[in-house]
Coordinates of C-alpha atoms and ligand atoms in Angstrom, one line a residue:
M1 CA 7.1 -116.4 -50.5
K2 CA 3.4 -115.8 -50.8
S3 CA 1.3 -117.5 -48.1
D4 CA -2.5 -118.0 -48.3
A5 CA -2.7 -117.6 -44.6
N6 CA -1.4 -114.0 -44.8
A7 CA -4.5 -111.8 -44.7
K8 CA -3.1 -109.0 -46.7
N9 CA -1.9 -111.3 -49.5
M10 CA -5.3 -113.0 -49.7
Y11 CA -7.3 -109.8 -49.6
D12 CA -5.1 -108.3 -52.3
R13 CA -5.5 -111.4 -54.4
L14 CA -9.3 -111.2 -53.9
Q15 CA -9.3 -107.5 -54.9
N16 CA -7.2 -108.3 -58.0
C17 CA -9.7 -111.1 -58.9
L18 CA -12.6 -108.6 -58.5
K19 CA -10.8 -106.1 -60.7
C20 CA -10.5 -108.9 -63.4
V21 CA -14.3 -109.5 -63.1
R22 CA -15.1 -105.8 -63.2
K23 CA -13.2 -105.4 -66.4
K24 CA -15.7 -107.8 -68.0
T25 CA -19.0 -107.0 -66.2
D26 CA -20.4 -104.5 -63.6
F27 CA -23.2 -107.0 -62.8
V28 CA -24.2 -107.0 -59.1
P29 CA -25.9 -110.3 -58.1
K30 CA -28.3 -110.7 -55.3
I31 CA -27.9 -114.4 -55.0
A32 CA -24.7 -116.5 -55.5
L33 CA -25.4 -120.1 -56.5
V34 CA -22.9 -123.0 -56.4
L35 CA -23.7 -126.0 -58.6
G36 CA -22.5 -129.4 -57.4
S37 CA -21.4 -132.6 -59.3
G38 CA -23.6 -133.4 -62.2
L39 CA -25.9 -130.4 -61.5
G40 CA -24.3 -128.0 -63.9
D41 CA -27.3 -128.2 -66.3
F42 CA -29.1 -125.8 -64.1
A43 CA -27.4 -123.0 -66.0
K44 CA -29.7 -123.6 -69.0
N45 CA -32.5 -121.9 -67.0
I46 CA -30.5 -118.7 -66.7
E47 CA -31.0 -115.7 -68.9
V48 CA -27.3 -115.2 -69.3
E49 CA -25.8 -111.7 -69.4
C50 CA -22.1 -112.7 -69.2
T51 CA -19.9 -115.7 -68.5
I52 CA -16.4 -115.6 -67.2
P53 CA -14.2 -118.8 -67.4
Y54 CA -12.2 -119.1 -64.1
S55 CA -9.1 -119.4 -66.3
E56 CA -9.6 -115.8 -67.3
I57 CA -9.4 -114.5 -63.7
E58 CA -5.8 -113.9 -62.6
N59 CA -4.7 -116.2 -59.8
F60 CA -8.1 -117.9 -59.5
P61 CA -8.1 -121.6 -58.5
V62 CA -9.3 -123.8 -61.5
S63 CA -11.0 -127.2 -60.9
T64 CA -9.5 -130.3 -62.3
V65 CA -12.4 -132.7 -61.6
F66 CA -14.6 -134.3 -64.3
G67 CA -18.0 -132.7 -64.1
H68 CA -16.8 -129.4 -62.7
A69 CA -16.4 -127.2 -65.8
G70 CA -15.3 -123.9 -64.4
Q71 CA -17.0 -120.6 -65.0
Y72 CA -19.1 -117.9 -63.4
I73 CA -22.4 -117.3 -65.1
F74 CA -24.1 -113.9 -64.6
G75 CA -27.7 -113.5 -65.4
T76 CA -31.3 -113.5 -64.2
L77 CA -33.7 -116.1 -63.2
N78 CA -37.3 -114.8 -63.5
G79 CA -35.8 -111.3 -63.0
V80 CA -33.7 -112.3 -60.0
K81 CA -30.0 -111.4 -60.4
I82 CA -27.8 -114.3 -59.8
V83 CA -24.2 -115.3 -60.3
C84 CA -23.7 -119.0 -60.7
M85 CA -20.6 -121.1 -60.1
Q86 CA -20.5 -123.9 -62.6
G87 CA -17.8 -125.9 -61.0
R88 CA -16.0 -125.5 -57.7
V89 CA -12.6 -126.4 -56.4
H90 CA -12.1 -129.0 -53.7
Y91 CA -9.5 -129.3 -51.0
Y92 CA -8.5 -132.7 -52.3
E93 CA -7.3 -131.2 -55.5
G94 CA -4.4 -129.8 -53.6
Y95 CA -5.5 -126.2 -53.1
S96 CA -5.1 -124.6 -49.7
I97 CA -8.4 -124.3 -47.8
Q98 CA -8.1 -120.5 -48.2
E99 CA -8.0 -121.0 -52.0
V100 CA -11.0 -123.3 -51.9
V101 CA -13.1 -120.5 -50.5
L102 CA -11.7 -117.7 -52.7
P103 CA -14.5 -118.0 -55.3
I104 CA -17.1 -117.7 -52.6
R105 CA -15.5 -114.6 -51.1
L106 CA -15.3 -113.1 -54.5
M107 CA -19.0 -113.5 -55.1
G108 CA -19.6 -111.8 -51.7
L109 CA -17.3 -108.9 -52.9
M110 CA -19.3 -108.7 -56.1
G111 CA -22.3 -107.9 -53.9
A112 CA -24.2 -111.2 -53.4
E113 CA -26.2 -111.1 -50.2
I114 CA -27.3 -114.8 -50.3
L115 CA -25.2 -117.9 -50.9
F116 CA -27.1 -120.9 -52.2
L117 CA -24.9 -124.0 -51.9
T118 CA -25.6 -127.3 -53.6
N119 CA -23.6 -130.5 -53.6
A120 CA -23.7 -134.3 -54.1
S121 CA -23.5 -136.3 -50.9
G122 CA -23.6 -139.8 -49.5
G123 CA -26.7 -140.6 -47.3
I124 CA -26.0 -141.6 -43.8
N125 CA -29.5 -141.3 -42.3
S126 CA -31.3 -144.6 -42.7
D127 CA -34.5 -142.8 -43.9
F128 CA -32.6 -141.5 -47.0
K129 CA -32.5 -143.1 -50.4
A130 CA -30.4 -142.3 -53.4
G131 CA -32.0 -139.4 -55.3
D132 CA -33.3 -137.7 -52.2
F133 CA -32.8 -134.0 -51.6
M134 CA -31.6 -132.9 -48.1
M135 CA -31.9 -129.3 -47.0
I136 CA -28.9 -128.5 -44.9
T137 CA -29.9 -127.4 -41.5
D138 CA -26.4 -127.4 -39.9
H139 CA -22.9 -128.8 -40.5
I140 CA -20.0 -130.5 -38.9
S141 CA -16.7 -128.9 -40.0
N142 CA -14.2 -130.6 -37.7
F143 CA -12.8 -133.0 -40.2
V144 CA -11.5 -130.3 -42.6
P145 CA -9.2 -127.3 -41.9
N146 CA -11.1 -124.2 -41.0
P147 CA -10.9 -121.7 -43.9
L148 CA -10.6 -118.8 -41.4
T149 CA -7.2 -120.0 -40.0
G150 CA -4.3 -117.7 -40.5
Q151 CA -4.4 -113.9 -40.0
N152 CA -8.0 -112.7 -40.0
I153 CA -9.1 -110.6 -43.0
E154 CA -10.6 -107.8 -41.0
E155 CA -12.1 -106.2 -44.2
L156 CA -14.3 -109.3 -44.5
G157 CA -15.3 -110.2 -40.9
T158 CA -14.5 -110.7 -37.3
R159 CA -11.8 -113.0 -35.9
F160 CA -14.3 -115.3 -34.0
P161 CA -17.5 -115.4 -36.0
D162 CA -20.6 -117.0 -34.5
M163 CA -21.8 -120.1 -36.4
S164 CA -25.2 -120.6 -34.6
H165 CA -27.3 -119.7 -37.6
V166 CA -25.2 -120.3 -40.7
Y167 CA -28.1 -121.8 -42.7
R168 CA -30.6 -119.0 -42.2
E169 CA -34.1 -120.0 -40.9
E170 CA -35.8 -117.5 -43.3
L171 CA -34.1 -119.2 -46.3
Q172 CA -34.9 -122.7 -45.0
A173 CA -38.6 -121.7 -44.7
I174 CA -38.5 -120.6 -48.4
I175 CA -36.9 -123.8 -49.6
E176 CA -39.5 -125.8 -47.7
E177 CA -42.3 -123.8 -49.2
A178 CA -40.8 -124.3 -52.7
A179 CA -40.5 -128.1 -52.1
I180 CA -44.2 -128.3 -51.1
E181 CA -45.3 -126.3 -54.1
E182 CA -43.2 -128.5 -56.4
K183 CA -44.4 -131.6 -54.6
I184 CA -40.9 -132.7 -53.8
D185 CA -40.1 -134.7 -50.8
L186 CA -37.5 -132.7 -49.0
K187 CA -35.4 -134.2 -46.3
K188 CA -33.5 -132.1 -43.7
G189 CA -30.3 -132.8 -41.9
V190 CA -26.7 -132.2 -40.9
Y191 CA -24.0 -132.3 -43.5
V192 CA -20.4 -133.3 -42.6
Q193 CA -17.5 -132.4 -44.9
T194 CA -14.5 -134.7 -45.3
T195 CA -11.3 -133.8 -47.1
G196 CA -11.8 -136.7 -49.6
P197 CA -10.7 -137.8 -52.2
S198 CA -11.2 -141.3 -50.9
F199 CA -14.8 -142.2 -50.0
E200 CA -15.3 -143.0 -46.3
S201 CA -14.8 -146.4 -44.7
P202 CA -17.9 -148.1 -43.2
A203 CA -16.5 -147.4 -39.7
E204 CA -16.1 -143.7 -40.5
I205 CA -19.7 -143.6 -41.6
Q206 CA -20.8 -145.2 -38.4
M207 CA -18.7 -142.6 -36.5
F208 CA -20.4 -139.7 -38.5
K209 CA -23.8 -141.2 -37.7
L210 CA -23.0 -141.3 -34.0
L211 CA -21.9 -137.7 -34.2
G212 CA -25.3 -136.7 -35.7
A213 CA -24.5 -136.3 -39.4
D214 CA -27.2 -137.2 -42.0
A215 CA -25.1 -136.8 -45.1
V216 CA -21.4 -136.7 -46.0
G217 CA -19.5 -135.0 -48.8
M218 CA -16.3 -133.2 -49.8
S219 CA -17.4 -129.6 -50.1
T220 CA -19.8 -126.9 -48.9
V221 CA -19.0 -126.5 -45.2
V222 CA -15.9 -124.5 -45.6
E223 CA -17.7 -122.3 -48.2
A224 CA -20.5 -121.8 -45.8
I225 CA -18.1 -120.8 -43.0
A226 CA -16.3 -118.2 -45.2
A227 CA -19.6 -116.8 -46.4
N228 CA -21.0 -116.5 -42.9
H229 CA -17.8 -114.9 -41.8
M230 CA -18.4 -112.1 -44.3
G231 CA -22.1 -111.7 -43.5
M232 CA -23.7 -113.5 -46.4
K233 CA -26.9 -115.4 -45.7
V234 CA -26.3 -119.1 -46.5
C235 CA -28.6 -121.9 -47.5
G236 CA -27.9 -125.3 -49.0
I237 CA -29.4 -128.4 -50.6
S238 CA -27.6 -131.7 -50.9
C239 CA -28.5 -134.2 -53.6
V240 CA -28.1 -137.6 -51.8
C241 CA -26.6 -139.4 -54.8
N242 CA -25.7 -142.7 -53.1
L243 CA -26.0 -144.3 -49.7
A244 CA -22.7 -143.9 -47.8
A245 CA -20.2 -146.7 -47.4
G246 CA -21.4 -149.7 -45.4
I247 CA -25.0 -148.4 -45.7
S248 CA -24.8 -149.2 -49.4
P249 CA -23.9 -152.8 -50.1
R250 CA -21.9 -151.7 -53.3
P251 CA -18.5 -150.1 -53.7
L252 CA -18.8 -146.3 -54.4
T253 CA -17.6 -144.7 -57.7
H254 CA -17.5 -141.1 -58.8
E255 CA -19.3 -142.1 -62.0
E256 CA -22.2 -143.4 -60.0
V257 CA -22.4 -140.2 -58.0
F258 CA -22.2 -138.1 -61.1
E259 CA -24.9 -140.1 -62.9
A260 CA -27.2 -139.9 -60.0
G261 CA -26.7 -136.1 -60.0
V262 CA -27.6 -136.0 -63.7
K263 CA -30.7 -138.1 -63.1
A264 CA -31.8 -135.9 -60.2
S265 CA -31.1 -132.6 -62.1
A266 CA -34.6 -132.0 -63.5
L267 CA -36.2 -132.2 -60.1
F268 CA -33.4 -130.3 -58.5
T269 CA -33.6 -127.6 -61.1
R270 CA -37.3 -127.1 -60.2
L271 CA -36.6 -126.9 -56.5
V272 CA -33.7 -124.5 -56.7
K273 CA -35.4 -122.3 -59.3
K274 CA -38.5 -121.9 -57.3
S275 CA -36.5 -121.2 -54.2
I276 CA -34.4 -118.5 -55.9
V277 CA -37.4 -116.8 -57.4
K278 CA -38.9 -116.6 -53.9
M279 CA -35.7 -115.4 -52.3
G280 CA -35.5 -112.7 -54.9
K281 CA -38.6 -111.1 -53.2
I282 CA -37.0 -110.8 -49.7
Ligands
HPA1 N1 -19.0 -139.7 -49.6 C1 -18.4 -138.5 -49.7 N2 -18.7 -137.6 -50.7 C2 -19.7 -138.0 -51.5 C3 -20.4 -139.2 -51.4 C4 -20.0 -140.1 -50.4 O1 -20.6 -141.2 -50.2 N3 -21.3 -139.2 -52.4 C5 -21.2 -138.0 -53.1 N4 -20.2 -137.3 -52.5

């Protein structure tokens, strides 16, 4: 039986996915960008060279969530070569945690040096309001399985990788600069990933607050760990689409989160675009 935790199987699977991609394009991106819930419109800004639906890549995990149409988009943004993930898979869909990070590792193997993560989150920090953007400065991963469990894939990175500087200071400085130039109020904070799919209870949110989390969501952290493991430079921005349970007086729905993402997308697009153009110069 094939096990995701077997390093050789997973590395072979990645190499096979890479072969599928290389049959369609020899594009080497500098930056890999993951678009979160409702933020898929960003793709309109890209001068597209090639798109590859996830379903056309052999053994690639395909998302089942509304708002997560699945494809890689290859192209340039003001001359900067990017590959964009329009749609990601989540652990709550039933994929193994190793499968959840496969698309990220694949972009690393395509040659991307920088991973730019975006997501929708619930705001825990009482200074946050719905519609804010939070630059991720650090994360809490302890509530989801670690994507590096199982045999280590030596071809990608070391068994015990350091996680002191996952969200690179030089990339954070660029995002801050971009926010100032675009006159966008940029919050900063710690993001905690849960497995989902249920939203958190008010008591869980209080616990996360005590632990130092500023925003909560169901993605991103495992992707950042896998990318850092293989030496990619990571940065991330979270769209605080709602106030987290108990902080918000209303029950949470996916539709509300999705709509908030859509509403924020024009501003978000400006922030991410400017950041990427600046990152293209480093
Ligand atoms: N909790 C978890 N994930 C989320 C939330 C939330 O409140 N909002 C958007 N994604």
